């Protein structure tokens, strides 16, 4: 029998990833499983441009900045669920540093995850303009596509309902 005990939801805090989390919650409660919410931060020592222009963390060392980002990401992840939802659900929040694809795949392997639930798109694609075919005519973002191809477990990809992919 197939049971989905450990469900991984990688999030970049996009609306689409939020939709993925609602699916993961439903599955976790059905299977009495746990949800691991994972956010991957860029490695700023390798990609200095990842710092961007942030007045808040200006003047901080690389490791101090990373610590701030991790704190922020953890807060943001917690805020994806209400207090009641957090209590009802067996949920953990994890941050990793590196490339999203590599870290998601590594986490899935290390933790022997049963299912990955993620968005088809993320924050890399700007909000669609009215009637805009692009970028929602791209069936999947690069992270989603590579995780689907290489994951050691099944992957459920979830589309944002307002941004349905329509074949021309
Ligand atoms: P691209 O990044 O190729 O420009 P995109 O941002 O629209 O396109 P993806 O990055 O593939 O699309 O996002 C798809 C899903 O991958 C997201 O909904 C989220 O579930 C996951 N994801 C993307 N980036 C991260 C990240 N940094 N940490 C965790 N999960 C991520
Ligand atoms: Mn992206």
XYZ file of N, CA, C and O and ligand atoms in Angstrom:
704
model
N 0.829 -1.191 0.000
C 0.000 0.000 0.000
C 0.878 1.262 0.000
O 1.908 1.292 0.655
N 0.451 2.235 -0.741
C 1.232 3.473 -0.792
C 0.735 4.430 0.277
O -0.454 4.731 0.365
N 1.674 4.859 1.116
C 1.300 5.902 2.075
C 2.222 7.089 1.867
O 3.394 6.924 1.568
N 1.648 8.235 1.990
C 2.428 9.450 1.814
C 2.616 10.079 3.184
O 1.792 10.845 3.653
N 3.697 9.684 3.823
C 3.926 10.125 5.200
C 4.707 11.427 5.268
O 4.479 12.253 6.128
N 5.659 11.549 4.376
C 6.519 12.752 4.417
C 6.322 13.520 3.133
O 6.674 13.051 2.052
N 5.773 14.706 3.270
C 5.495 15.514 2.090
C 6.349 16.775 2.125
O 6.341 17.521 3.109
N 7.080 16.977 1.039
C 7.950 18.147 0.955
C 7.309 19.224 0.085
O 6.877 18.951 -1.037
N 7.215 20.427 0.642
C 6.708 21.565 -0.133
C 7.801 22.625 -0.220
O 8.041 23.365 0.722
N 8.499 22.684 -1.354
C 9.476 23.743 -1.511
C 8.730 25.035 -1.813
O 7.817 25.038 -2.641
N 9.109 26.104 -1.153
C 8.400 27.364 -1.415
C 9.365 28.508 -1.689
O 10.410 28.630 -1.058
N 8.996 29.316 -2.668
C 9.709 30.572 -2.928
C 8.785 31.730 -2.539
O 8.981 32.858 -2.953
N 7.737 31.409 -1.782
C 6.735 32.365 -1.293
C 5.884 32.948 -2.414
O 5.264 33.989 -2.241
N 5.841 32.290 -3.534
C 4.967 32.738 -4.622
C 3.541 32.272 -4.324
O 3.320 31.371 -3.498
N 2.584 32.879 -5.020
C 1.178 32.487 -4.874
C 0.990 31.032 -5.274
O 0.214 30.298 -4.670
N 1.712 30.626 -6.309
C 1.576 29.250 -6.789
C 2.084 28.247 -5.742
O 1.470 27.205 -5.531
N 3.178 28.582 -5.089
C 3.692 27.700 -4.038
C 2.712 27.633 -2.862
O 2.610 26.609 -2.181
N 1.959 28.720 -2.647
C 0.939 28.708 -1.585
C -0.154 27.705 -1.918
O -0.673 27.008 -1.046
N -0.517 27.659 -3.184
C -1.540 26.701 -3.612
C -1.019 25.278 -3.380
O -1.742 24.402 -2.898
N 0.273 25.074 -3.684
C 0.879 23.757 -3.463
C 0.764 23.356 -1.992
O 0.466 22.198 -1.672
N 0.965 24.318 -1.113
C 0.880 24.020 0.320
C -0.527 23.578 0.735
O -0.673 22.701 1.582
N -1.550 24.144 0.127
C -2.910 23.722 0.494
C -3.140 22.254 0.083
O -3.779 21.508 0.812
N -2.581 21.864 -1.053
C -2.685 20.445 -1.457
C -1.917 19.551 -0.487
O -2.393 18.491 -0.094
N -0.732 19.983 -0.125
C 0.102 19.194 0.787
C -0.596 19.015 2.139
O -0.564 17.934 2.723
N -1.237 20.075 2.596
C -1.950 19.983 3.882
C -3.055 18.959 3.813
O -3.260 18.164 4.735
N -3.803 19.002 2.726
C -4.919 18.058 2.574
C -4.402 16.625 2.545
O -4.957 15.732 3.202
N -3.320 16.399 1.820
C -2.755 15.049 1.721
C -2.195 14.596 3.065
O -2.375 13.454 3.472
N -1.517 15.507 3.760
C -0.927 15.150 5.057
C -2.012 14.780 6.058
O -1.837 13.853 6.858
N -3.129 15.479 6.015
C -4.169 15.127 6.990
C -4.843 13.815 6.591
O -5.213 13.027 7.449
N -4.941 13.544 5.311
C -5.517 12.264 4.869
C -4.622 11.094 5.293
O -5.115 10.069 5.766
N -3.338 11.252 5.110
C -2.409 10.144 5.385
C -1.776 10.233 6.772
O -0.887 9.453 7.089
N -2.181 11.185 7.575
C -1.592 11.412 8.895
C -0.076 11.536 8.770
O 0.678 10.914 9.509
N 0.319 12.313 7.819
C 1.744 12.493 7.561
C 2.224 13.873 7.970
O 1.467 14.665 8.543
N 3.489 14.121 7.663
C 4.068 15.419 8.019
C 4.376 16.234 6.767
O 4.577 15.690 5.689
N 4.398 17.545 6.959
C 4.716 18.455 5.864
C 6.035 19.166 6.194
O 6.198 19.712 7.281
N 6.966 19.091 5.256
C 8.232 19.802 5.418
C 8.233 20.963 4.437
O 8.230 20.755 3.227
N 8.200 22.165 4.966
C 8.219 23.344 4.102
C 9.680 23.807 3.988
O 10.344 24.037 5.000
N 10.162 23.890 2.747
C 11.577 24.200 2.530
C 11.752 25.443 1.673
O 11.167 25.551 0.592
N 12.547 26.378 2.168
C 12.908 27.530 1.330
C 14.416 27.522 1.107
O 15.187 27.387 2.059
N 14.811 27.649 -0.141
C 16.240 27.647 -0.463
C 16.716 29.076 -0.705
O 16.186 29.784 -1.573
N 17.694 29.461 0.083
C 18.277 30.800 -0.040
C 19.502 30.737 -0.938
O 20.226 29.735 -0.933
N 19.750 31.816 -1.682
C 20.951 31.809 -2.517
C 22.202 31.905 -1.651
O 22.181 32.527 -0.591
N 23.253 31.268 -2.116
C 24.524 31.345 -1.410
C 25.209 32.649 -1.809
O 25.789 32.757 -2.873
N 25.131 33.625 -0.921
C 25.601 34.965 -1.266
C 27.112 35.041 -1.400
O 27.632 35.956 -2.036
N 27.829 34.084 -0.819
C 29.280 34.140 -0.974
C 29.688 33.661 -2.370
O 30.738 34.002 -2.882
N 28.801 32.850 -2.981
C 29.073 32.376 -4.339
C 28.450 33.327 -5.353
O 28.984 33.560 -6.428
N 27.281 33.854 -4.991
C 26.562 34.771 -5.894
C 26.405 36.119 -5.205
O 25.350 36.412 -4.664
N 27.454 36.941 -5.202
C 27.369 38.200 -4.452
C 26.227 39.089 -4.905
O 25.675 39.855 -4.123
N 25.816 38.934 -6.179
C 24.727 39.761 -6.686
C 23.385 39.399 -6.019
O 22.448 40.174 -6.053
N 23.347 38.235 -5.386
C 22.112 37.819 -4.722
C 21.760 38.758 -3.568
O 20.640 38.786 -3.099
N 22.782 39.514 -3.117
C 22.517 40.473 -2.050
C 21.480 41.502 -2.466
O 20.691 41.952 -1.664
N 21.543 41.898 -3.713
C 20.645 42.948 -4.164
C 20.959 44.227 -3.409
O 22.020 44.369 -2.811
N 20.051 45.164 -3.429
C 20.250 46.397 -2.666
C 19.269 46.366 -1.505
O 18.074 46.518 -1.675
N 19.783 46.079 -0.352
C 18.945 45.955 0.839
C 19.489 46.885 1.907
O 20.528 46.597 2.502
N 18.795 47.950 2.159
C 19.300 48.881 3.170
C 19.344 48.202 4.545
O 20.245 48.444 5.331
N 18.382 47.323 4.755
C 18.237 46.666 6.054
C 19.488 45.885 6.478
O 19.850 45.869 7.646
N 20.102 45.235 5.497
C 21.241 44.385 5.845
C 22.575 44.944 5.338
O 23.586 44.264 5.385
N 22.525 46.169 4.873
C 23.758 46.787 4.381
C 24.754 46.921 5.521
O 24.398 47.226 6.644
N 25.998 46.670 5.224
C 27.023 46.807 6.260
C 27.208 45.542 7.078
O 28.121 45.454 7.888
N 26.342 44.572 6.887
C 26.498 43.321 7.630
C 27.444 42.393 6.862
O 27.565 42.476 5.636
N 28.078 41.503 7.587
C 28.946 40.531 6.928
C 28.086 39.493 6.211
O 26.886 39.393 6.461
N 28.713 38.715 5.329
C 27.980 37.699 4.571
C 27.224 36.750 5.500
O 26.061 36.451 5.289
N 27.908 36.309 6.555
C 27.253 35.330 7.432
C 26.126 35.976 8.249
O 25.101 35.348 8.512
N 26.327 37.241 8.624
C 25.251 37.936 9.366
C 24.021 38.143 8.484
O 22.889 38.000 8.925
N 24.296 38.481 7.230
C 23.184 38.674 6.294
C 22.414 37.382 6.093
O 21.190 37.367 6.073
N 23.173 36.322 5.938
C 22.545 35.022 5.733
C 21.675 34.660 6.934
O 20.558 34.154 6.786
N 22.183 34.950 8.120
C 21.415 34.664 9.334
C 20.092 35.438 9.321
O 19.040 34.902 9.654
N 20.170 36.713 8.928
C 18.959 37.553 8.852
C 17.981 36.974 7.837
O 16.787 36.893 8.077
N 18.501 36.586 6.680
C 17.649 36.013 5.640
C 16.972 34.735 6.124
O 15.812 34.494 5.847
N 17.761 33.927 6.845
C 17.196 32.667 7.353
C 16.071 32.947 8.339
O 15.023 32.313 8.296
N 16.314 33.921 9.223
C 15.270 34.295 10.202
C 14.012 34.757 9.478
O 12.904 34.348 9.800
N 14.231 35.612 8.494
C 13.111 36.179 7.736
C 12.335 35.080 7.020
O 11.107 35.045 7.046
N 13.084 34.175 6.390
C 12.449 33.075 5.652
C 11.647 32.191 6.600
O 10.533 31.772 6.288
N 12.206 31.927 7.782
C 11.483 31.101 8.754
C 10.186 31.765 9.191
O 9.164 31.108 9.329
N 10.262 33.076 9.415
C 9.058 33.824 9.785
C 8.023 33.747 8.663
O 6.851 33.482 8.898
N 8.499 33.998 7.447
C 7.588 33.973 6.290
C 6.947 32.604 6.121
O 5.771 32.497 5.801
N 7.725 31.551 6.341
C 7.178 30.193 6.202
C 6.105 29.943 7.263
O 5.055 29.394 6.966
N 6.408 30.364 8.498
C 5.423 30.184 9.582
C 4.135 30.904 9.246
O 3.038 30.404 9.495
N 4.280 32.099 8.669
C 3.106 32.912 8.356
C 2.247 32.347 7.224
O 1.159 32.858 6.965
N 2.735 31.312 6.572
C 1.920 30.686 5.525
C 0.769 29.901 6.134
O -0.189 29.542 5.453
N 0.888 29.622 7.442
C -0.154 28.862 8.126
C -0.620 29.634 9.353
O 0.167 30.360 9.968
N -1.873 29.456 9.698
C -2.367 30.085 10.919
C -1.871 29.268 12.115
O -1.395 28.140 11.952
N -2.016 29.833 13.303
C -1.559 29.133 14.498
C -2.294 27.792 14.657
O -1.682 26.783 14.988
N -3.591 27.829 14.388
C -4.388 26.605 14.500
C -3.890 25.556 13.505
O -3.737 24.387 13.859
N -3.652 26.009 12.290
C -3.164 25.066 11.268
C -1.819 24.467 11.671
O -1.575 23.280 11.475
N -0.966 25.296 12.248
C 0.353 24.807 12.675
C 0.220 23.770 13.781
O 1.016 22.838 13.867
N -0.786 23.953 14.634
C -0.983 23.004 15.729
C -1.554 21.693 15.226
O -1.207 20.616 15.679
N -2.489 21.814 14.266
C -3.160 20.613 13.765
C -2.235 19.764 12.904
O -2.378 18.552 12.819
N -1.313 20.431 12.264
C -0.482 19.773 11.267
C 0.884 19.432 11.870
O 1.427 20.188 12.651
N 1.432 18.285 11.470
C 2.809 17.966 11.823
C 3.681 18.648 10.765
O 3.865 18.116 9.673
N 4.147 19.840 11.091
C 4.844 20.631 10.079
C 6.203 21.096 10.584
O 6.370 21.414 11.754
N 7.181 21.069 9.690
C 8.462 21.692 10.044
C 8.915 22.634 8.940
O 8.572 22.440 7.774
N 9.644 23.640 9.365
C 10.097 24.668 8.436
C 11.621 24.583 8.326
O 12.311 24.571 9.338
N 12.083 24.519 7.098
C 13.512 24.306 6.884
C 14.054 25.327 5.884
O 13.403 25.629 4.881
N 15.247 25.850 6.150
C 15.930 26.652 5.127
C 17.227 25.944 4.751
O 17.862 25.306 5.589
N 17.573 26.031 3.487
C 18.838 25.510 2.994
C 19.462 26.599 2.149
O 18.757 27.475 1.640
N 20.760 26.518 1.976
C 21.465 27.510 1.160
C 22.058 26.816 -0.060
O 22.646 25.756 0.055
N 21.849 27.423 -1.219
C 22.428 26.855 -2.426
C 21.504 27.045 -3.610
O 20.698 27.978 -3.634
N 21.615 26.126 -4.566
C 20.723 26.202 -5.716
C 19.419 25.482 -5.387
O 19.451 24.364 -4.857
N 18.257 26.103 -5.703
C 16.985 25.481 -5.333
C 16.849 24.025 -5.812
O 16.467 23.160 -5.027
N 17.214 23.755 -7.076
C 17.031 22.395 -7.604
C 17.860 21.394 -6.802
O 17.341 20.382 -6.318
N 19.140 21.704 -6.639
C 20.023 20.775 -5.926
C 19.571 20.559 -4.490
O 19.562 19.433 -3.993
N 19.204 21.646 -3.838
C 18.825 21.529 -2.422
C 17.507 20.791 -2.245
O 17.342 20.015 -1.303
N 16.569 21.023 -3.137
C 15.274 20.321 -3.043
C 15.502 18.817 -3.240
O 15.015 17.991 -2.466
N 16.284 18.469 -4.265
C 16.556 17.052 -4.539
C 17.329 16.400 -3.394
O 17.022 15.285 -2.978
N 18.306 17.118 -2.879
C 19.111 16.596 -1.774
C 18.245 16.355 -0.542
O 18.345 15.308 0.099
N 17.393 17.316 -0.251
C 16.530 17.184 0.934
C 15.587 15.994 0.771
O 15.390 15.219 1.704
N 15.048 15.850 -0.424
C 14.124 14.736 -0.680
C 14.833 13.399 -0.472
O 14.261 12.460 0.093
N 16.078 13.312 -0.894
C 16.857 12.070 -0.724
C 17.198 11.847 0.742
O 16.944 10.787 1.297
N 17.777 12.865 1.358
C 18.242 12.733 2.746
C 17.109 12.369 3.687
O 17.278 11.589 4.609
N 15.956 12.952 3.448
C 14.830 12.753 4.369
C 13.912 11.619 3.916
O 12.895 11.367 4.560
N 14.239 10.976 2.819
C 13.393 9.921 2.255
C 11.936 10.399 2.155
O 11.009 9.767 2.668
N 11.793 11.520 1.461
C 10.478 12.135 1.286
C 9.616 11.244 0.372
O 10.113 10.643 -0.574
N 8.323 11.146 0.659
C 7.430 10.301 -0.144
C 6.844 11.035 -1.338
O 6.480 10.416 -2.340
N 6.687 12.349 -1.193
C 6.064 13.134 -2.259
C 6.532 14.588 -2.175
O 6.641 15.139 -1.088
N 6.780 15.164 -3.333
C 7.073 16.602 -3.382
C 5.859 17.292 -3.997
O 5.352 16.840 -5.034
N 5.362 18.328 -3.361
C 4.274 19.120 -3.935
C 4.802 20.530 -4.152
O 5.260 21.182 -3.209
N 4.780 20.975 -5.391
C 5.342 22.292 -5.685
C 4.566 23.014 -6.772
O 3.746 22.413 -7.459
N 4.829 24.303 -6.924
C 4.149 25.074 -7.952
C 4.766 24.820 -9.313
O 5.941 24.478 -9.415
N 3.963 24.984 -10.350
C 4.512 24.910 -11.708
C 5.349 26.154 -11.984
O 6.273 26.123 -12.778
N 4.987 27.236 -11.347
C 5.698 28.501 -11.526
C 6.055 29.074 -10.159
O 5.564 28.608 -9.138
N 6.877 30.095 -10.204
C 7.287 30.726 -8.959
C 7.371 32.220 -9.107
O 6.604 32.821 -9.851
N 8.327 32.778 -8.415
C 8.456 34.241 -8.434
C 9.280 34.749 -9.606
O 9.340 35.950 -9.836
N 9.908 33.834 -10.311
C 10.779 34.242 -11.421
C 10.001 34.848 -12.565
O 10.550 35.554 -13.385
N 8.729 34.549 -12.608
C 7.902 35.033 -13.697
C 6.982 36.115 -13.164
O 6.259 35.893 -12.210
N 7.005 37.287 -13.776
C 6.180 38.381 -13.271
C 4.687 38.094 -13.430
O 4.311 37.238 -14.229
N 3.904 38.801 -12.660
C 2.447 38.606 -12.735
C 1.983 38.836 -14.174
O 2.470 39.730 -14.858
N 1.044 38.007 -14.615
C 0.608 38.143 -16.007
C -0.132 39.454 -16.222
O -0.883 39.900 -15.364
N 0.092 40.041 -17.365
C -0.654 41.247 -17.708
C -2.005 40.783 -18.238
O -2.183 39.608 -18.520
N -2.927 41.697 -18.393
C -4.272 41.279 -18.776
C -4.228 40.509 -20.092
O -3.691 40.978 -21.086
N -4.773 39.316 -20.022
C -4.801 38.452 -21.192
C -3.434 37.948 -21.603
O -3.285 37.275 -22.607
N -2.452 38.266 -20.772
C -1.076 37.953 -21.149
C -0.846 36.461 -21.346
O -1.125 35.667 -20.455
N -0.324 36.119 -22.488
C -0.021 34.714 -22.744
C 1.334 34.372 -22.129
O 1.543 33.291 -21.637
N 2.228 35.325 -22.110
C 3.546 35.101 -21.557
C 3.601 35.701 -20.164
O 3.043 36.772 -19.961
N 4.207 35.122 -19.169
C 5.004 33.911 -19.229
C 4.210 32.654 -18.921
O 4.779 31.587 -18.791
N 2.910 32.764 -18.783
C 2.150 31.588 -18.355
C 1.999 30.564 -19.466
O 1.465 29.507 -19.276
N 2.489 30.932 -20.652
C 2.515 29.920 -21.702
C 3.739 29.013 -21.583
O 3.890 28.069 -22.321
N 4.613 29.343 -20.628
C 5.711 28.433 -20.328
C 5.131 27.398 -19.367
O 4.673 27.758 -18.293
N 5.116 26.135 -19.761
C 4.403 25.156 -18.939
C 4.950 25.024 -17.527
O 4.218 24.694 -16.610
N 6.223 25.287 -17.355
C 6.812 25.146 -16.027
C 8.038 26.019 -15.874
O 8.779 26.219 -16.842
N 8.269 26.485 -14.662
C 9.504 27.210 -14.380
C 10.673 26.232 -14.369
O 10.481 25.012 -14.335
N 11.887 26.779 -14.356
C 13.063 25.911 -14.486
C 13.288 25.028 -13.257
O 13.742 23.893 -13.377
N 12.943 25.540 -12.092
C 13.129 24.731 -10.876
C 12.155 23.553 -10.901
O 12.540 22.392 -10.709
N 10.894 23.855 -11.182
C 9.873 22.799 -11.228
C 10.249 21.736 -12.266
O 10.193 20.529 -11.990
N 10.661 22.194 -13.430
C 10.965 21.239 -14.497
C 12.102 20.292 -14.112
O 12.010 19.076 -14.290
N 13.138 20.845 -13.538
C 14.287 20.001 -13.199
C 13.998 19.097 -12.017
O 14.495 17.967 -11.954
N 13.203 19.555 -11.088
C 12.847 18.688 -9.957
C 11.982 17.527 -10.452
O 12.202 16.369 -10.092
N 11.034 17.820 -11.331
C 10.186 16.755 -11.885
C 11.046 15.711 -12.597
O 10.850 14.509 -12.439
N 12.024 16.173 -13.341
C 12.876 15.244 -14.100
C 13.748 14.373 -13.212
O 14.022 13.233 -13.539
N 14.214 14.941 -12.104
C 15.273 14.242 -11.353
C 14.877 13.738 -9.974
O 15.680 13.095 -9.311
N 13.684 14.020 -9.532
C 13.326 13.681 -8.153
C 13.329 12.173 -7.909
O 12.971 11.395 -8.789
N 13.731 11.780 -6.698
C 13.739 10.365 -6.356
C 12.353 9.852 -5.969
O 12.187 8.670 -5.695
N 11.365 10.723 -5.942
C 10.013 10.340 -5.528
C 9.019 11.030 -6.469
O 9.399 11.887 -7.256
N 7.742 10.685 -6.383
C 6.772 11.379 -7.231
C 6.681 12.871 -6.901
O 6.938 13.279 -5.773
N 6.326 13.637 -7.918
C 6.194 15.092 -7.742
C 4.807 15.511 -8.223
O 4.397 15.172 -9.332
N 4.106 16.212 -7.375
C 2.806 16.776 -7.761
C 3.020 18.256 -8.037
O 3.443 18.996 -7.147
N 2.779 18.668 -9.280
C 2.937 20.097 -9.582
C 1.559 20.741 -9.643
O 0.619 20.174 -10.193
N 1.476 21.909 -9.060
C 0.192 22.581 -8.905
C 0.241 23.934 -9.598
O 1.178 24.709 -9.411
N -0.770 24.177 -10.386
C -0.844 25.443 -11.118
C -1.666 26.453 -10.324
O -2.588 26.076 -9.620
N -1.322 27.714 -10.492
C -2.139 28.734 -9.860
C -3.458 28.796 -10.613
O -3.454 28.940 -11.834
N -4.592 28.666 -9.901
C -5.878 28.571 -10.603
C -6.213 29.774 -11.469
O -6.893 29.641 -12.480
N -5.714 30.937 -11.092
C -6.027 32.133 -11.894
C -5.144 32.258 -13.125
O -5.332 33.113 -13.960
N -4.123 31.403 -13.178
C -3.170 31.534 -14.267
C -3.101 30.252 -15.072
O -2.024 29.738 -15.330
N -4.256 29.738 -15.404
C -4.315 28.480 -16.149
C -3.528 28.566 -17.447
O -3.566 29.567 -18.148
N -2.867 27.490 -17.745
C -2.127 27.397 -18.998
C -3.115 27.079 -20.110
O -3.831 26.086 -20.061
N -3.182 27.951 -21.060
C -4.117 27.739 -22.158
C -3.332 27.529 -23.447
O -2.495 28.355 -23.817
N -3.607 26.416 -24.073
C -2.918 26.134 -25.350
C -3.514 27.042 -26.426
O -4.742 27.091 -26.569
N -2.675 27.742 -27.158
C -3.217 28.657 -28.176
C -3.905 27.881 -29.308
O -3.614 26.751 -29.548
P 12.215 30.568 -13.212
O 12.762 30.465 -11.820
O 12.690 29.465 -14.114
O 12.364 31.926 -13.802
P 9.607 30.471 -11.957
O 10.224 31.212 -10.788
O 8.301 30.955 -12.469
O 10.625 30.345 -13.155
P 10.206 28.003 -10.591
O 11.360 28.717 -9.969
O 10.440 26.739 -11.329
O 9.348 28.966 -11.542
O 9.179 27.734 -9.403
C 8.356 26.606 -9.350
C 8.218 26.143 -7.917
O 9.516 25.760 -7.444
C 7.728 27.182 -6.909
O 6.305 27.302 -6.910
C 8.251 26.575 -5.631
O 7.411 25.490 -5.244
C 9.610 25.999 -6.053
N 10.737 26.908 -5.827
C 11.267 27.801 -6.678
N 12.280 28.473 -6.119
C 12.432 27.974 -4.856
C 13.303 28.255 -3.755
N 14.246 29.181 -3.811
N 13.142 27.540 -2.619
C 12.193 26.597 -2.540
N 11.342 26.312 -3.521
C 11.453 26.976 -4.673
Mn 12.059 30.674 -9.822
